[in-house]
Amino acid sequence: MSDERAAANARTRNRGIPDATVARLPIYLRALHTLADAGQRTVSSEELATVAGVNSAKLRKDLSHLGSYGTRGVGYDVAVLVDTISQALGLTQRWAVALVGVGNLGHALAGYAGFASRGFRIAALLDADPDRVGERLHGMVVRHIDELPAVVAEGSVSIGVIATPANAAQDVCDRLVAVGVTSILNFAPCVLSVPDNVDVRKVDLSIELQILSFHESRKAALTSLPSALSDDGEDEYDEAVGP
Amino acid sequence: MSDERAAANARTRNRGIPDATVARLPIYLRALHTLADAGQRTVSSEELATVAGVNSAKLRKDLSHLGSYGTRGVGYDVAVLVDTISQALGLTQRWAVALVGVGNLGHALAGYAGFASRGFRIAALLDADPDRVGERLHGMVVRHIDELPAVVAEGSVSIGVIATPANAAQDVCDRLVAVGVTSILNFAPCVLSVPDNVDVRKVDLSIELQILSFHESRKAALTSLPSALSDDGEDEYDEAVGP
DNA sequence: AGCCGCTTGTGAACGTTCGCACAAAGTCAA
DNA sequence: TTGACTTTGTGCGAACGTTCACAAGCGGCT
């Protein structure tokens, strides 16, 4: 019964690295690559934090979670940090990815340079539409979704990307899970249900726009008021609670 | 000092919807549309929560923030809830969006149905590449980025979408800000710096994959161990509450 | 009318995340 | 070696987010 608590603890403790930190590591990694390309050898938490757009204390705490030690008085060695973060994220191996759905978005994803540059290899393009099967795309041939088991067996695929319409997404998801895929990136605008051992992350373009819409309409409401706030639109990150 | 409660109340009651809630409202909205299309008139928090993939208590608390009242013993009126959430998100007006960058991703975004269906209108497609200017795309003609001021003046654009390469993103961003755009959705893999009154949201495809990579390598490490965890990693959305 | 079962709305406990502030630990110059 | 200076790593309190649990309220059945 009390295992719920234990499970939650185990998750947090075992994993060691907090989710919020994991979500930021790729940002640091990109910033570090930029710095490395510019020839910079070491970087302070302050500088890296500025480039990455975060607070420097947060950055240092994040890095402390993965045991990477900088040098006090100097900063972090860029190359070492790149290695450490890559290791933590599991990017030292090349993951094989199966991309399902070769519509507009699928086309864009197939050609997205950011995948290859971070160690992801698109192992196969799949689609259910017979008209699309056989099409050449970025040096690969689109195969039929029924070939999924073969594809996975060939290339030890463990990550699937779903770029199908919403009504096909759950079916594709089930097929992916059935052949052993345990991580799924879902671009379809729907909620997927999966077994506990499968991770799903969702990217929804229209949701992001709707969130912007919220903030935008709030800004519009504020500017229409004569003098609600003082000199600035500073309103949500700071509440004027006296110390 | 004792105003803590009062301050929290004021913020909550006023219009201060927590960010985490705002981020979920679009999900509820989509689920509600699905239910409405299926002809359902009312919905309980339990049912809606299941469809949306969240905890029902969280759903109720979220909804309570926007003052929408359900009926105890019955649930929420689907139509009323759609209206209330749409209102809260500012989706009762049609926002005009300028899409900058008509590469692979830009093409996909221009054709993305999810925009129009939620009240967003793509007012213009823009690109810096003269070869792309003039191209017809989903019923629109690609215009040069230099026409941005005219575009904004024509259609009162207040939201910009950046789908350019990373090295062009900050420049495009500055131009957007200069002509009065106050909300930006950034698909370029870089951090944008903007004035305080401008909101930026970032969508980064490779970051999501890297986060999956982290969990995936974590899982791989676990399965190679003999018996680290018991039978299960009970995680998310399910209440193990006894009957 | 009165009771019963269902569902909402929310107080309270808990867990997570954030950012300040500072001691510890290093470099560099003389 | 010593001392001034820089930067890391972290303890701590506050803010935020999540979940439980239950009183309050509503509809329907008898």
Coordinates of C-alpha atoms (C1' of nucleotides) in Angstrom, one line a residue:
Chain A
M1 CA 0.0 0.0 0.0
S2 CA 2.6 2.4 1.0
D3 CA 4.5 1.5 -2.1
E4 CA 3.0 4.4 -3.9
R5 CA 5.1 6.7 -1.8
A6 CA 8.0 4.3 -2.1
A7 CA 7.6 4.2 -5.9
A8 CA 7.6 8.0 -6.1
N9 CA 10.6 8.2 -4.0
A10 CA 12.4 5.5 -5.9
R11 CA 11.6 7.3 -9.1
T12 CA 13.0 10.6 -7.9
R13 CA 15.9 9.2 -6.0
N14 CA 16.9 6.4 -8.3
R15 CA 16.9 8.5 -11.4
G16 CA 18.9 11.0 -9.4
I17 CA 18.4 13.8 -11.9
P18 CA 15.2 15.8 -11.5
D19 CA 12.9 16.1 -14.5
A20 CA 13.2 19.8 -14.6
T21 CA 17.0 19.5 -14.9
V22 CA 16.8 16.8 -17.6
A23 CA 14.6 19.1 -19.6
R24 CA 17.3 21.8 -19.5
L25 CA 20.3 19.7 -20.2
P26 CA 19.8 19.7 -24.0
I27 CA 19.7 23.5 -23.9
Y28 CA 23.0 23.6 -22.1
L29 CA 24.4 21.1 -24.6
R30 CA 23.5 23.3 -27.5
A31 CA 24.9 26.4 -25.9
L32 CA 28.1 24.5 -25.2
H33 CA 28.4 23.3 -28.8
T34 CA 28.0 26.9 -29.9
L35 CA 30.8 28.0 -27.5
A36 CA 33.0 25.1 -28.5
D37 CA 32.6 26.0 -32.2
A38 CA 33.6 29.5 -31.4
G39 CA 36.8 28.1 -29.9
Q40 CA 36.0 28.8 -26.2
R41 CA 37.8 26.4 -23.9
T42 CA 36.2 27.2 -20.5
V43 CA 33.0 28.8 -19.4
S44 CA 31.7 30.2 -16.2
S45 CA 28.2 29.3 -14.9
E46 CA 27.3 32.9 -15.3
E47 CA 28.2 33.1 -19.0
L48 CA 26.7 29.7 -19.8
A49 CA 23.5 30.6 -18.0
T50 CA 23.2 33.8 -19.9
V51 CA 23.6 32.1 -23.2
A52 CA 21.1 29.4 -22.2
G53 CA 18.7 31.9 -20.8
V54 CA 18.5 30.6 -17.2
N55 CA 19.6 31.7 -13.7
S56 CA 23.2 30.9 -13.0
A57 CA 22.5 29.2 -9.6
K58 CA 20.0 27.0 -11.3
L59 CA 22.6 26.0 -13.9
R60 CA 25.1 25.2 -11.2
K61 CA 22.6 23.1 -9.3
D62 CA 21.6 21.3 -12.5
L63 CA 25.2 20.5 -13.3
S64 CA 25.9 19.3 -9.8
H65 CA 23.3 16.6 -10.3
L66 CA 25.4 14.9 -12.8
G67 CA 28.5 15.0 -10.7
S68 CA 30.4 17.1 -13.2
Y69 CA 32.7 19.3 -11.4
G70 CA 33.9 22.6 -12.6
T71 CA 36.9 24.4 -11.2
R72 CA 36.3 27.0 -8.6
G73 CA 37.7 30.3 -9.6
V74 CA 37.8 29.2 -13.3
G75 CA 34.6 27.6 -14.5
Y76 CA 33.8 24.6 -16.5
D77 CA 35.8 23.0 -19.2
V78 CA 33.6 23.1 -22.3
A79 CA 34.7 19.8 -23.8
V80 CA 34.4 18.0 -20.5
L81 CA 31.0 19.4 -20.0
V82 CA 29.8 18.4 -23.4
D83 CA 30.9 14.9 -22.8
T84 CA 29.4 14.7 -19.3
I85 CA 26.0 16.0 -20.5
S86 CA 26.0 13.8 -23.6
Q87 CA 26.7 10.9 -21.3
A88 CA 23.9 11.8 -18.9
L89 CA 21.4 12.1 -21.7
G90 CA 22.5 8.9 -23.3
L91 CA 23.6 10.6 -26.5
T92 CA 26.9 8.7 -26.7
Q93 CA 25.0 6.0 -28.6
R94 CA 23.2 6.6 -31.8
W95 CA 19.5 6.0 -31.4
A96 CA 17.6 4.6 -34.3
V97 CA 14.3 6.3 -34.8
A98 CA 11.3 5.1 -36.8
L99 CA 9.2 8.0 -38.3
V100 CA 5.6 7.1 -38.9
G101 CA 3.5 9.4 -41.1
V102 CA 5.1 11.1 -44.1
G103 CA 2.6 14.0 -44.6
N104 CA 3.6 17.6 -44.4
L105 CA 5.1 17.4 -41.0
G106 CA 6.7 14.0 -41.6
H107 CA 8.5 15.5 -44.6
A108 CA 9.8 18.3 -42.5
L109 CA 10.9 16.0 -39.7
A110 CA 12.6 13.6 -42.1
G111 CA 14.8 16.5 -43.3
Y112 CA 15.4 18.0 -39.9
A113 CA 19.1 18.5 -39.4
G114 CA 18.8 18.7 -35.6
F115 CA 18.1 15.0 -35.4
A116 CA 21.3 13.7 -37.0
S117 CA 23.4 16.3 -35.3
R118 CA 22.5 15.0 -31.9
G119 CA 23.0 11.4 -32.5
F120 CA 19.6 10.3 -33.8
R121 CA 19.4 8.3 -37.0
I122 CA 16.2 7.9 -38.8
A123 CA 16.1 4.2 -39.5
A124 CA 12.9 4.2 -41.5
L125 CA 10.1 6.2 -42.9
L126 CA 6.7 4.5 -42.7
D127 CA 3.2 5.3 -43.8
A128 CA -0.1 3.6 -44.2
D129 CA -1.0 5.2 -47.5
P130 CA -0.1 2.9 -50.3
D131 CA 0.4 5.9 -52.6
R132 CA 3.1 7.2 -50.4
V133 CA 4.9 3.9 -50.0
G134 CA 7.9 3.8 -52.3
E135 CA 8.4 7.6 -52.4
R136 CA 12.0 8.7 -52.0
L137 CA 12.6 11.2 -49.3
H138 CA 15.9 12.5 -48.1
G139 CA 17.7 9.5 -49.4
M140 CA 15.3 7.0 -47.9
V141 CA 12.4 5.1 -49.3
V142 CA 9.0 5.2 -47.6
R143 CA 7.9 1.8 -46.5
H144 CA 4.5 0.5 -45.5
I145 CA 3.6 0.5 -41.8
D146 CA 3.1 -3.3 -41.9
E147 CA 6.8 -3.6 -42.3
L148 CA 7.3 -2.2 -38.9
P149 CA 8.3 -5.5 -37.3
A150 CA 11.0 -6.0 -39.9
V151 CA 12.2 -2.4 -39.6
V152 CA 12.6 -2.8 -35.9
A153 CA 14.4 -6.1 -36.2
E154 CA 16.8 -4.7 -38.8
G155 CA 17.8 -1.6 -36.9
S156 CA 17.1 -2.1 -33.3
V157 CA 14.7 0.8 -33.2
S158 CA 13.6 1.9 -29.7
I159 CA 12.2 5.3 -30.4
G160 CA 9.2 6.1 -32.6
V161 CA 8.0 9.4 -33.9
I162 CA 4.3 9.7 -34.7
A163 CA 3.5 12.3 -37.3
T164 CA 0.2 10.9 -38.5
P165 CA -3.3 12.5 -38.2
A166 CA -4.9 12.2 -34.8
N167 CA -7.3 9.4 -35.7
A168 CA -4.4 7.1 -36.8
A169 CA -2.1 7.9 -33.9
Q170 CA -3.3 5.4 -31.3
D171 CA -3.2 2.6 -33.7
V172 CA 0.3 3.4 -34.8
C173 CA 1.2 3.8 -31.2
D174 CA -0.1 0.4 -30.3
R175 CA 1.9 -1.1 -33.2
L176 CA 5.0 0.6 -32.1
V177 CA 4.6 -0.7 -28.5
A178 CA 3.8 -4.2 -29.8
V179 CA 7.2 -4.4 -31.6
G180 CA 9.1 -3.2 -28.6
V181 CA 9.4 0.5 -29.0
T182 CA 9.6 2.1 -25.5
S183 CA 9.9 5.8 -26.3
I184 CA 7.5 7.7 -28.4
L185 CA 7.5 11.3 -29.6
N186 CA 3.9 12.2 -30.6
F187 CA 3.1 15.1 -32.9
A188 CA -0.5 14.1 -33.4
P189 CA -3.0 16.2 -31.5
C190 CA -4.3 13.5 -29.2
V191 CA -3.6 11.8 -25.9
L192 CA -2.0 8.4 -26.3
S193 CA -2.4 5.6 -23.9
V194 CA 0.5 3.3 -23.4
P195 CA 1.8 0.7 -20.9
D196 CA 3.7 2.1 -17.9
N197 CA 7.1 1.1 -19.3
V198 CA 6.7 3.3 -22.3
D199 CA 7.5 7.0 -22.3
V200 CA 5.5 9.4 -24.4
R201 CA 6.4 13.0 -25.1
K202 CA 4.0 15.2 -26.9
V203 CA 4.7 18.2 -29.2
D204 CA 1.6 20.1 -30.1
L205 CA 1.9 23.1 -32.3
S206 CA -1.5 24.5 -31.8
I207 CA -1.3 24.2 -28.0
E208 CA 1.7 26.4 -28.0
L209 CA -0.1 29.0 -30.0
Q210 CA -3.1 28.9 -27.7
I211 CA -0.9 29.5 -24.7
L212 CA 0.5 32.5 -26.5
S213 CA -3.1 33.6 -27.2
F214 CA -3.8 33.6 -23.5
H215 CA -0.9 35.9 -22.7
E216 CA -1.6 38.0 -25.7
S217 CA -5.2 38.7 -24.8
R218 CA -4.1 39.4 -21.3
K219 CA -1.7 42.0 -22.5
A220 CA -4.4 43.5 -24.7
A221 CA -6.7 43.8 -21.7
L222 CA -4.0 45.5 -19.7
T223 CA -3.1 48.1 -22.2
S224 CA -6.7 49.0 -22.7
L225 CA -6.9 49.9 -19.0
P226 CA -5.7 53.5 -18.3
S227 CA -3.4 53.0 -15.4
A228 CA -3.7 49.6 -13.9
L229 CA 0.0 49.1 -13.4
S230 CA 2.8 51.6 -12.9
D231 CA 5.4 52.0 -15.5
D232 CA 5.8 48.5 -16.7
G233 CA 4.0 45.4 -17.7
E234 CA 5.8 43.4 -15.1
D235 CA 3.0 41.5 -13.6
E236 CA 3.3 37.8 -13.5
Y237 CA 6.8 36.9 -12.4
D238 CA 6.7 39.2 -9.5
E239 CA 4.2 39.8 -6.8
A240 CA 5.0 42.8 -4.7
V241 CA 5.1 40.9 -1.4
G242 CA 7.1 42.9 1.1
P243 CA 10.2 41.1 2.4
Chain B
M1 CA 2.3 39.4 6.5
S2 CA -1.0 37.8 6.9
D3 CA -1.9 39.0 3.5
E4 CA -0.3 36.0 2.0
R5 CA -3.7 34.3 1.9
A6 CA -5.3 37.5 0.6
A7 CA -2.6 38.0 -2.1
A8 CA -3.0 34.5 -3.3
N9 CA -6.7 34.9 -3.4
A10 CA -6.5 38.1 -5.2
R11 CA -4.2 36.7 -7.8
T12 CA -6.3 33.6 -8.2
R13 CA -9.6 35.3 -8.4
N14 CA -8.5 38.2 -10.5
R15 CA -7.3 36.7 -13.7
G16 CA -4.2 35.0 -12.3
I17 CA -4.5 31.6 -13.8
P18 CA -1.4 29.6 -12.9
D19 CA 0.9 28.8 -15.8
A20 CA 0.6 25.1 -15.3
T21 CA -3.2 25.4 -15.7
V22 CA -3.0 27.6 -18.8
A23 CA -0.8 25.0 -20.4
R24 CA -3.5 22.3 -19.8
L25 CA -6.5 24.3 -20.9
P26 CA -5.9 23.7 -24.6
I27 CA -5.8 20.0 -23.9
Y28 CA -9.2 20.1 -22.1
L29 CA -10.5 22.2 -24.9
R30 CA -9.6 19.6 -27.5
A31 CA -11.0 16.8 -25.4
L32 CA -14.2 18.8 -25.1
H33 CA -14.5 19.3 -28.8
T34 CA -14.1 15.6 -29.3
L35 CA -16.9 14.9 -26.8
A36 CA -19.1 17.6 -28.3
D37 CA -18.7 16.2 -31.8
A38 CA -19.7 12.8 -30.3
G39 CA -22.9 14.4 -29.2
Q40 CA -22.2 14.4 -25.5
R41 CA -23.9 17.2 -23.5
T42 CA -22.4 16.9 -20.1
V43 CA -19.2 15.5 -18.7
S44 CA -17.9 14.6 -15.3
S45 CA -14.5 15.7 -14.2
E46 CA -13.5 12.1 -13.9
E47 CA -14.4 11.4 -17.5
L48 CA -12.8 14.5 -18.9
A49 CA -9.7 13.9 -16.9
T50 CA -9.4 10.4 -18.3
V51 CA -9.7 11.6 -21.8
A52 CA -7.3 14.4 -21.2
G53 CA -4.8 12.2 -19.4
V54 CA -4.7 14.0 -16.1
N55 CA -5.8 13.5 -12.5
S56 CA -9.4 14.5 -11.9
A57 CA -8.7 16.6 -8.9
K58 CA -6.2 18.6 -10.9
L59 CA -8.8 19.1 -13.6
R60 CA -11.3 20.4 -11.2
K61 CA -8.8 22.7 -9.6
D62 CA -7.8 24.0 -13.0
L63 CA -11.4 24.7 -14.0
S64 CA -12.1 26.3 -10.7
H65 CA -9.5 28.9 -11.6
L66 CA -11.5 30.3 -14.4
G67 CA -14.7 30.4 -12.3
S68 CA -16.5 28.0 -14.4
Y69 CA -19.0 26.2 -12.3
G70 CA -20.2 22.7 -12.9
T71 CA -23.2 21.2 -11.3
R72 CA -22.6 18.9 -8.4
G73 CA -24.0 15.5 -8.9
V74 CA -24.0 16.0 -12.6
G75 CA -20.8 17.4 -14.0
Y76 CA -20.0 20.1 -16.5
D77 CA -22.0 21.3 -19.5
V78 CA -19.8 20.6 -22.4
A79 CA -20.9 23.6 -24.5
V80 CA -20.5 26.0 -21.6
L81 CA -17.1 24.7 -20.7
V82 CA -15.9 25.1 -24.3
D83 CA -17.0 28.7 -24.2
T84 CA -15.5 29.4 -20.9
I85 CA -12.1 27.9 -21.8
S86 CA -12.1 29.6 -25.2
Q87 CA -12.8 32.9 -23.5
A88 CA -10.1 32.4 -20.9
L89 CA -7.6 31.5 -23.6
G90 CA -8.6 34.5 -25.7
L91 CA -9.7 32.3 -28.6
T92 CA -12.9 34.1 -29.1
Q93 CA -11.1 36.4 -31.5
R94 CA -9.2 35.3 -34.5
W95 CA -5.5 36.0 -34.1
A96 CA -3.5 36.9 -37.2
V97 CA -0.2 35.1 -37.4
A98 CA 2.9 35.9 -39.5
L99 CA 4.9 32.9 -40.4
V100 CA 8.5 33.6 -41.2
G101 CA 10.7 31.0 -42.9
V102 CA 9.2 28.8 -45.5
G103 CA 11.6 25.9 -45.5
N104 CA 10.6 22.3 -44.8
L105 CA 9.1 23.1 -41.4
G106 CA 7.5 26.3 -42.7
H107 CA 5.8 24.4 -45.4
A108 CA 4.4 22.0 -42.9
L109 CA 3.3 24.7 -40.5
A110 CA 1.6 26.6 -43.3
G111 CA -0.6 23.6 -44.0
Y112 CA -1.2 22.6 -40.4
A113 CA -4.9 22.3 -39.9
G114 CA -4.7 22.7 -36.2
F115 CA -4.1 26.4 -36.6
A116 CA -7.2 27.4 -38.4
S117 CA -9.4 25.1 -36.3
R118 CA -8.4 27.0 -33.2
G119 CA -9.0 30.5 -34.4
F120 CA -5.6 31.3 -35.8
R121 CA -5.3 32.8 -39.3
I122 CA -2.0 32.8 -41.1
A123 CA -1.9 36.4 -42.4
A124 CA 1.3 36.1 -44.3
L125 CA 4.2 33.8 -45.3
L126 CA 7.5 35.5 -45.3
D127 CA 11.1 34.5 -46.2
A128 CA 14.4 36.2 -46.8
D129 CA 15.3 34.0 -49.8
P130 CA 14.4 35.8 -53.0
D131 CA 14.0 32.4 -54.7
R132 CA 11.2 31.5 -52.4
V133 CA 9.4 34.9 -52.6
G134 CA 6.5 34.6 -55.0
E135 CA 6.0 30.9 -54.4
R136 CA 2.4 29.8 -53.9
L137 CA 1.7 27.8 -50.9
H138 CA -1.6 26.7 -49.5
G139 CA -3.3 29.5 -51.3
M140 CA -0.9 32.1 -50.2
V141 CA 2.0 33.8 -51.8
V142 CA 5.3 34.0 -50.0
R143 CA 6.4 37.6 -49.5
H144 CA 9.8 39.0 -48.7
I145 CA 10.7 39.6 -45.1
D146 CA 11.2 43.3 -45.8
E147 CA 7.5 43.6 -46.3
L148 CA 6.9 42.7 -42.7
P149 CA 5.8 46.2 -41.7
A150 CA 3.3 46.3 -44.4
V151 CA 2.0 42.9 -43.5
V152 CA 1.5 43.8 -39.9
A153 CA -0.2 47.1 -40.8
E154 CA -2.6 45.3 -43.2
G155 CA -3.7 42.5 -40.8
S156 CA -2.9 43.7 -37.3
V157 CA -0.6 40.8 -36.7
S158 CA 0.4 40.3 -33.1
I159 CA 1.8 36.8 -33.2
G160 CA 4.8 35.7 -35.1
V161 CA 6.1 32.2 -35.8
I162 CA 9.8 31.8 -36.6
A163 CA 10.7 28.7 -38.6
T164 CA 14.0 29.9 -39.9
P165 CA 17.5 28.4 -39.4
A166 CA 19.0 29.3 -36.0
N167 CA 21.4 31.9 -37.4
A168 CA 18.6 34.0 -38.8
A169 CA 16.2 33.7 -35.9
Q170 CA 17.4 36.5 -33.7
D171 CA 17.3 39.0 -36.6
V172 CA 13.8 37.9 -37.6
C173 CA 12.8 38.1 -34.0
D174 CA 14.1 41.7 -33.7
R175 CA 12.2 42.7 -36.8
L176 CA 9.0 41.2 -35.5
V177 CA 9.4 43.0 -32.2
A178 CA 10.2 46.2 -34.0
V179 CA 6.9 46.2 -35.9
G180 CA 4.9 45.5 -32.7
V181 CA 4.6 41.7 -32.5
T182 CA 4.3 40.8 -28.9
S183 CA 4.1 37.0 -29.0
I184 CA 6.5 34.7 -30.7
L185 CA 6.5 31.0 -31.3
N186 CA 10.1 30.0 -32.0
F187 CA 11.0 26.7 -33.8
A188 CA 14.6 27.7 -34.4
P189 CA 17.0 25.9 -32.1
C190 CA 18.3 28.9 -30.2
V191 CA 17.5 31.2 -27.4
L192 CA 15.9 34.5 -28.4
S193 CA 16.3 37.7 -26.4
V194 CA 13.4 40.0 -26.4
P195 CA 12.0 42.9 -24.3
D196 CA 10.1 42.1 -21.2
N197 CA 6.7 42.8 -22.8
V198 CA 7.2 40.1 -25.5
D199 CA 6.3 36.5 -24.8
V200 CA 8.3 33.8 -26.5
R201 CA 7.5 30.1 -26.5
K202 CA 10.0 27.6 -27.9
V203 CA 9.3 24.3 -29.6
D204 CA 12.4 22.3 -30.2
L205 CA 12.1 18.9 -31.8
S206 CA 15.5 17.7 -31.0
I207 CA 15.3 18.6 -27.4
E208 CA 12.2 16.4 -27.0
L209 CA 14.1 13.5 -28.6
Q210 CA 17.0 14.1 -26.2
I211 CA 14.8 13.9 -23.2
L212 CA 13.4 10.6 -24.5
S213 CA 17.0 9.5 -25.0
F214 CA 17.6 10.1 -21.3
H215 CA 14.7 8.0 -20.2
E216 CA 15.5 5.4 -22.8
S217 CA 19.0 4.9 -21.7
R218 CA 17.8 4.9 -18.1
K219 CA 15.5 2.0 -19.0
A220 CA 18.2 0.2 -20.8
A221 CA 20.5 0.4 -17.8
L222 CA 17.7 -0.9 -15.5
T223 CA 16.8 -3.9 -17.6
S224 CA 20.5 -4.9 -17.7
L225 CA 20.4 -4.9 -13.9
P226 CA 19.0 -8.1 -12.4
S227 CA 16.4 -6.8 -10.0
A228 CA 16.6 -3.1 -9.3
L229 CA 12.9 -2.4 -9.2
S230 CA 10.1 -4.6 -8.3
D231 CA 7.5 -5.3 -10.9
D232 CA 6.5 -1.9 -11.9
G233 CA 7.1 1.8 -12.2
E234 CA 3.5 3.0 -11.5
D235 CA 3.8 6.5 -12.7
E236 CA 1.1 8.6 -14.1
Y237 CA -2.5 9.2 -14.4
D238 CA -4.2 6.4 -12.6
E239 CA -5.7 6.4 -9.3
A240 CA -5.1 3.3 -7.3
V241 CA -7.8 4.2 -4.9
G242 CA -9.7 1.3 -3.6
P243 CA -13.4 1.1 -4.4
Chain C
dA1 C1' -41.0 15.4 1.3
dG2 C1' -37.1 13.0 2.5
dC3 C1' -33.3 10.1 1.5
dC4 C1' -29.6 8.4 -1.3
dG5 C1' -26.0 8.4 -4.4
dC6 C1' -23.1 11.1 -7.2
dT7 C1' -20.0 15.0 -8.3
dT8 C1' -18.1 19.4 -7.5
dG9 C1' -15.1 22.6 -5.2
dT10 C1' -11.5 23.2 -1.9
dG11 C1' -8.6 22.9 2.5
dA12 C1' -4.6 20.8 3.8
dA13 C1' -0.5 17.9 3.3
dC14 C1' 3.1 16.8 0.4
dG15 C1' 6.6 17.0 -3.2
dT16 C1' 9.2 19.7 -6.4
dT17 C1' 11.5 23.7 -8.2
dC18 C1' 13.6 28.1 -7.7
dG19 C1' 16.9 31.6 -6.4
dC20 C1' 19.5 33.9 -2.8
dA21 C1' 23.4 34.1 -0.2
dC22 C1' 27.6 32.4 1.4
dA23 C1' 31.4 29.2 2.7
dA24 C1' 34.7 26.3 0.4
dA25 C1' 38.1 26.0 -2.9
dG26 C1' 40.5 27.1 -6.5
dT27 C1' 43.8 30.7 -9.5
dC28 C1' 47.0 34.4 -9.9
dA29 C1' 50.3 37.9 -8.7
dA30 C1' 53.9 39.4 -6.0
Chain D
dT1 C1' 53.9 31.8 1.1
dT2 C1' 50.4 34.9 1.5
dG3 C1' 46.6 37.5 0.3
dA4 C1' 43.2 39.2 -3.0
dC5 C1' 40.0 37.8 -6.2
dT6 C1' 37.0 34.7 -8.7
dT7 C1' 33.8 31.0 -9.2
dT8 C1' 31.8 26.7 -7.7
dG9 C1' 28.7 23.9 -4.9
dT10 C1' 24.9 23.9 -1.7
dG11 C1' 21.9 24.9 2.6
dC12 C1' 17.7 27.0 3.1
dG13 C1' 13.3 29.3 2.8
dA14 C1' 9.8 30.6 -0.3
dA15 C1' 6.9 29.8 -4.2
dC16 C1' 4.7 26.6 -7.0
dG17 C1' 2.4 22.4 -8.3
dT18 C1' 0.1 18.0 -7.3
dT19 C1' -2.8 14.8 -4.9
dC20 C1' -5.8 13.3 -1.2
dA21 C1' -9.9 13.4 1.2
dC22 C1' -14.1 15.2 2.4
dA23 C1' -17.9 18.6 3.2
dA24 C1' -21.3 20.8 0.5
dG25 C1' -24.7 20.7 -3.0
dC26 C1' -27.6 18.8 -6.6
dG27 C1' -30.7 15.5 -9.0
dG28 C1' -33.6 11.6 -9.0
dC29 C1' -36.2 7.9 -6.8
dT30 C1' -39.5 6.4 -3.7

